[in-house]
Amino acid sequence: MMQQPGPGGAMLPPQQQQPPQQYQQPPYMMMMQPPPMAHTQPPPQHMWVQHQAHQASITPPPQQQGQGQPPASADEVRTLWIGDLQYWMDENYIASCFAHTGEVASVKVIRNKQTSQIEGYGFIEFTSNGAAERILQTYNGTPMPNGEQNFRLNWASFSGGDKRDDSPDFTVFVGDLAADVTDFMLQETFRAHFPSVKGAKVVIDRLTGRTKGYGFVRFGDEGEQIRAMTDMNGAFCSTRPMRVGPASNKKAVVGQQYPKGCQEALSSKGLELISAELVTF
DNA sequence: TTTGAGCGA
């Protein structure tokens, strides 16, 4: 029947209490004061460039890179994509989040060409593939230092580990979410009843960093998706009953477009990487 | 707030 949060509390987000206590002390505090609501004005453009200076030349010439840098296996993938960035989360902030690892090679936040506003995503290059993977596993889905939202990390596009599930995803929409519901919480709430749950996503408002009160749960099995829509409707996640319904496909599921030229690279070397299910959603 | 967010020179 319906799930209640009541006694026993079977669904407890272990994620909430395992913040890797590494990132709570580093001295990023001095620079992470969000500007007082910079409406739409581009911040001074000189601020986000200099952090690269002390990083020992981060512009690896495409061919000859074996000079001062540890040549991380040439074609090793070591760049992560980071999303859900707020307008004030610049290179300095992101770099500071991982500074203690000592493995950040460079950070780049994508900005709008005209407005210079942060587009909401960026790239973090690490010193090795292993470092990148470690950070991905450790931090993805955990709270960011500002405490308002979670890291959303993934392998940089088409570089190997990004999602490319051949299997179709069966998604349900979940509304009426309480403000404290996280991806993980939502996922586990459903997974407790439906083992085919692949992942869940609580939609975050980029301007506020807070949940929009709805999200999505993906199933591997269509039957479970269907059943979840009735079984889980009204079930509790955190403090409120959820509203579960069909999800409108955000886009054509199949036939993603890859940059031309990447096709053969993918088929030749990307396959084993895909099998590992590193993708959270 | 109720149908996402997504790859750079």
PDB file of N, CA and C in Angstrom, chain A residues 202-244:
ATOM      1  N   VAL A 202      15.299  15.708  -8.823  1.00  0.00           N
ATOM      2  CA  VAL A 202      14.462  16.783  -8.319  1.00  0.00           C
ATOM      3  C   VAL A 202      14.857  18.050  -9.054  1.00  0.00           C
ATOM      4  N   VAL A 203      13.916  18.701  -9.602  1.00  0.00           N
ATOM      5  CA  VAL A 203      14.232  19.867 -10.421  1.00  0.00           C
ATOM      6  C   VAL A 203      14.549  21.064  -9.535  1.00  0.00           C
ATOM      7  N   ILE A 204      15.659  21.661  -9.870  1.00  0.00           N
ATOM      8  CA  ILE A 204      16.164  22.772  -9.070  1.00  0.00           C
ATOM      9  C   ILE A 204      16.012  24.083  -9.841  1.00  0.00           C
ATOM     10  N   ASP A 205      15.584  25.067  -9.161  1.00  0.00           N
ATOM     11  CA  ASP A 205      15.538  26.403  -9.754  1.00  0.00           C
ATOM     12  C   ASP A 205      16.929  27.005  -9.714  1.00  0.00           C
ATOM     13  N   ARG A 206      17.394  27.327 -10.863  1.00  0.00           N
ATOM     14  CA  ARG A 206      18.769  27.774 -10.925  1.00  0.00           C
ATOM     15  C   ARG A 206      18.977  29.137 -10.279  1.00  0.00           C
ATOM     16  N   LEU A 207      17.965  29.910 -10.266  1.00  0.00           N
ATOM     17  CA  LEU A 207      18.152  31.239  -9.686  1.00  0.00           C
ATOM     18  C   LEU A 207      18.180  31.190  -8.171  1.00  0.00           C
ATOM     19  N   THR A 208      17.380  30.318  -7.631  1.00  0.00           N
ATOM     20  CA  THR A 208      17.323  30.269  -6.182  1.00  0.00           C
ATOM     21  C   THR A 208      18.108  29.107  -5.605  1.00  0.00           C
ATOM     22  N   GLY A 209      18.362  28.120  -6.426  1.00  0.00           N
ATOM     23  CA  GLY A 209      19.059  26.952  -5.918  1.00  0.00           C
ATOM     24  C   GLY A 209      18.144  26.030  -5.134  1.00  0.00           C
ATOM     25  N   ARG A 210      16.917  26.328  -5.132  1.00  0.00           N
ATOM     26  CA  ARG A 210      15.982  25.494  -4.369  1.00  0.00           C
ATOM     27  C   ARG A 210      15.145  24.625  -5.292  1.00  0.00           C
ATOM     28  N   THR A 211      14.570  23.645  -4.658  1.00  0.00           N
ATOM     29  CA  THR A 211      13.746  22.735  -5.427  1.00  0.00           C
ATOM     30  C   THR A 211      12.504  23.440  -5.961  1.00  0.00           C
ATOM     31  N   LYS A 212      12.092  22.977  -7.103  1.00  0.00           N
ATOM     32  CA  LYS A 212      10.855  23.517  -7.649  1.00  0.00           C
ATOM     33  C   LYS A 212       9.645  22.714  -7.192  1.00  0.00           C
ATOM     34  N   GLY A 213       9.896  21.730  -6.400  1.00  0.00           N
ATOM     35  CA  GLY A 213       8.778  20.972  -5.847  1.00  0.00           C
ATOM     36  C   GLY A 213       8.302  19.833  -6.716  1.00  0.00           C
ATOM     37  N   TYR A 214       9.045  19.561  -7.732  1.00  0.00           N
ATOM     38  CA  TYR A 214       8.686  18.402  -8.535  1.00  0.00           C
ATOM     39  C   TYR A 214       9.942  17.736  -9.055  1.00  0.00           C
ATOM     40  N   GLY A 215       9.741  16.581  -9.592  1.00  0.00           N
ATOM     41  CA  GLY A 215      10.910  15.853 -10.072  1.00  0.00           C
ATOM     42  C   GLY A 215      10.490  14.699 -10.960  1.00  0.00           C
ATOM     43  N   PHE A 216      11.456  13.837 -11.242  1.00  0.00           N
ATOM     44  CA  PHE A 216      11.200  12.726 -12.150  1.00  0.00           C
ATOM     45  C   PHE A 216      11.897  11.471 -11.643  1.00  0.00           C
ATOM     46  N   VAL A 217      11.253  10.381 -11.875  1.00  0.00           N
ATOM     47  CA  VAL A 217      11.859   9.100 -11.522  1.00  0.00           C
ATOM     48  C   VAL A 217      11.873   8.231 -12.761  1.00  0.00           C
ATOM     49  N   ARG A 218      13.014   7.655 -12.997  1.00  0.00           N
ATOM     50  CA  ARG A 218      13.153   6.822 -14.195  1.00  0.00           C
ATOM     51  C   ARG A 218      13.187   5.346 -13.845  1.00  0.00           C
ATOM     52  N   PHE A 219      12.467   4.589 -14.612  1.00  0.00           N
ATOM     53  CA  PHE A 219      12.408   3.140 -14.409  1.00  0.00           C
ATOM     54  C   PHE A 219      13.015   2.427 -15.609  1.00  0.00           C
ATOM     55  N   GLY A 220      13.526   1.276 -15.338  1.00  0.00           N
ATOM     56  CA  GLY A 220      13.991   0.453 -16.433  1.00  0.00           C
ATOM     57  C   GLY A 220      12.879  -0.437 -16.962  1.00  0.00           C
ATOM     58  N   ASP A 221      11.889  -0.623 -16.165  1.00  0.00           N
ATOM     59  CA  ASP A 221      10.807  -1.515 -16.528  1.00  0.00           C
ATOM     60  C   ASP A 221       9.500  -0.741 -16.668  1.00  0.00           C
ATOM     61  N   GLU A 222       8.885  -0.939 -17.785  1.00  0.00           N
ATOM     62  CA  GLU A 222       7.676  -0.166 -18.049  1.00  0.00           C
ATOM     63  C   GLU A 222       6.531  -0.546 -17.112  1.00  0.00           C
ATOM     64  N   GLY A 223       6.463  -1.825 -16.805  1.00  0.00           N
ATOM     65  CA  GLY A 223       5.400  -2.257 -15.903  1.00  0.00           C
ATOM     66  C   GLY A 223       5.509  -1.574 -14.547  1.00  0.00           C
ATOM     67  N   GLU A 224       6.718  -1.435 -14.087  1.00  0.00           N
ATOM     68  CA  GLU A 224       6.902  -0.782 -12.797  1.00  0.00           C
ATOM     69  C   GLU A 224       6.565   0.697 -12.887  1.00  0.00           C
ATOM     70  N   GLN A 225       6.889   1.254 -13.990  1.00  0.00           N
ATOM     71  CA  GLN A 225       6.543   2.664 -14.181  1.00  0.00           C
ATOM     72  C   GLN A 225       5.029   2.847 -14.077  1.00  0.00           C
ATOM     73  N   ILE A 226       4.331   1.992 -14.759  1.00  0.00           N
ATOM     74  CA  ILE A 226       2.868   2.080 -14.746  1.00  0.00           C
ATOM     75  C   ILE A 226       2.326   1.886 -13.333  1.00  0.00           C
ATOM     76  N   ARG A 227       2.836   0.869 -12.703  1.00  0.00           N
ATOM     77  CA  ARG A 227       2.325   0.583 -11.352  1.00  0.00           C
ATOM     78  C   ARG A 227       2.679   1.697 -10.392  1.00  0.00           C
ATOM     79  N   ALA A 228       3.846   2.259 -10.584  1.00  0.00           N
ATOM     80  CA  ALA A 228       4.270   3.313  -9.664  1.00  0.00           C
ATOM     81  C   ALA A 228       3.326   4.501  -9.720  1.00  0.00           C
ATOM     82  N   MET A 229       2.777   4.716 -10.879  1.00  0.00           N
ATOM     83  CA  MET A 229       1.908   5.887 -11.005  1.00  0.00           C
ATOM     84  C   MET A 229       0.662   5.760 -10.146  1.00  0.00           C
ATOM     85  N   THR A 230       0.242   4.546  -9.915  1.00  0.00           N
ATOM     86  CA  THR A 230      -0.927   4.389  -9.051  1.00  0.00           C
ATOM     87  C   THR A 230      -0.503   4.085  -7.627  1.00  0.00           C
ATOM     88  N   ASP A 231       0.476   3.183  -7.502  1.00  0.00           N
ATOM     89  CA  ASP A 231       0.876   2.765  -6.160  1.00  0.00           C
ATOM     90  C   ASP A 231       1.509   3.891  -5.360  1.00  0.00           C
ATOM     91  N   MET A 232       2.297   4.690  -6.008  1.00  0.00           N
ATOM     92  CA  MET A 232       3.057   5.701  -5.278  1.00  0.00           C
ATOM     93  C   MET A 232       2.344   7.045  -5.209  1.00  0.00           C
ATOM     94  N   ASN A 233       1.300   7.169  -5.923  1.00  0.00           N
ATOM     95  CA  ASN A 233       0.567   8.419  -5.867  1.00  0.00           C
ATOM     96  C   ASN A 233      -0.022   8.590  -4.474  1.00  0.00           C
ATOM     97  N   GLY A 234       0.346   9.647  -3.833  1.00  0.00           N
ATOM     98  CA  GLY A 234      -0.122   9.885  -2.481  1.00  0.00           C
ATOM     99  C   GLY A 234       0.816   9.345  -1.413  1.00  0.00           C
ATOM    100  N   ALA A 235       1.790   8.578  -1.837  1.00  0.00           N
ATOM    101  CA  ALA A 235       2.754   8.075  -0.861  1.00  0.00           C
ATOM    102  C   ALA A 235       3.616   9.221  -0.348  1.00  0.00           C
ATOM    103  N   PHE A 236       4.166   9.016   0.814  1.00  0.00           N
ATOM    104  CA  PHE A 236       4.959  10.076   1.421  1.00  0.00           C
ATOM    105  C   PHE A 236       6.426   9.981   1.030  1.00  0.00           C
ATOM    106  N   CYS A 237       6.945  11.112   0.745  1.00  0.00           N
ATOM    107  CA  CYS A 237       8.387  11.254   0.665  1.00  0.00           C
ATOM    108  C   CYS A 237       8.695  12.438   1.555  1.00  0.00           C
ATOM    109  N   SER A 238       9.523  12.224   2.529  1.00  0.00           N
ATOM    110  CA  SER A 238       9.724  13.234   3.542  1.00  0.00           C
ATOM    111  C   SER A 238       8.388  13.537   4.207  1.00  0.00           C
ATOM    112  N   THR A 239       7.968  14.764   4.159  1.00  0.00           N
ATOM    113  CA  THR A 239       6.816  15.138   4.984  1.00  0.00           C
ATOM    114  C   THR A 239       5.510  15.275   4.235  1.00  0.00           C
ATOM    115  N   ARG A 240       5.574  15.032   2.943  1.00  0.00           N
ATOM    116  CA  ARG A 240       4.343  15.270   2.190  1.00  0.00           C
ATOM    117  C   ARG A 240       4.034  14.145   1.231  1.00  0.00           C
ATOM    118  N   PRO A 241       2.755  13.962   0.983  1.00  0.00           N
ATOM    119  CA  PRO A 241       2.383  12.965  -0.016  1.00  0.00           C
ATOM    120  C   PRO A 241       2.723  13.462  -1.416  1.00  0.00           C
ATOM    121  N   MET A 242       3.208  12.561  -2.206  1.00  0.00           N
ATOM    122  CA  MET A 242       3.614  12.937  -3.560  1.00  0.00           C
ATOM    123  C   MET A 242       2.441  12.814  -4.518  1.00  0.00           C
ATOM    124  N   ARG A 243       2.577  13.533  -5.555  1.00  0.00           N
ATOM    125  CA  ARG A 243       1.645  13.341  -6.664  1.00  0.00           C
ATOM    126  C   ARG A 243       2.425  12.736  -7.819  1.00  0.00           C
ATOM    127  N   VAL A 244       1.994  11.595  -8.228  1.00  0.00           N
ATOM    128  CA  VAL A 244       2.735  10.878  -9.261  1.00  0.00           C
ATOM    129  C   VAL A 244       1.892  10.762 -10.518  1.00  0.00           C
TER     130      VAL A 244
END
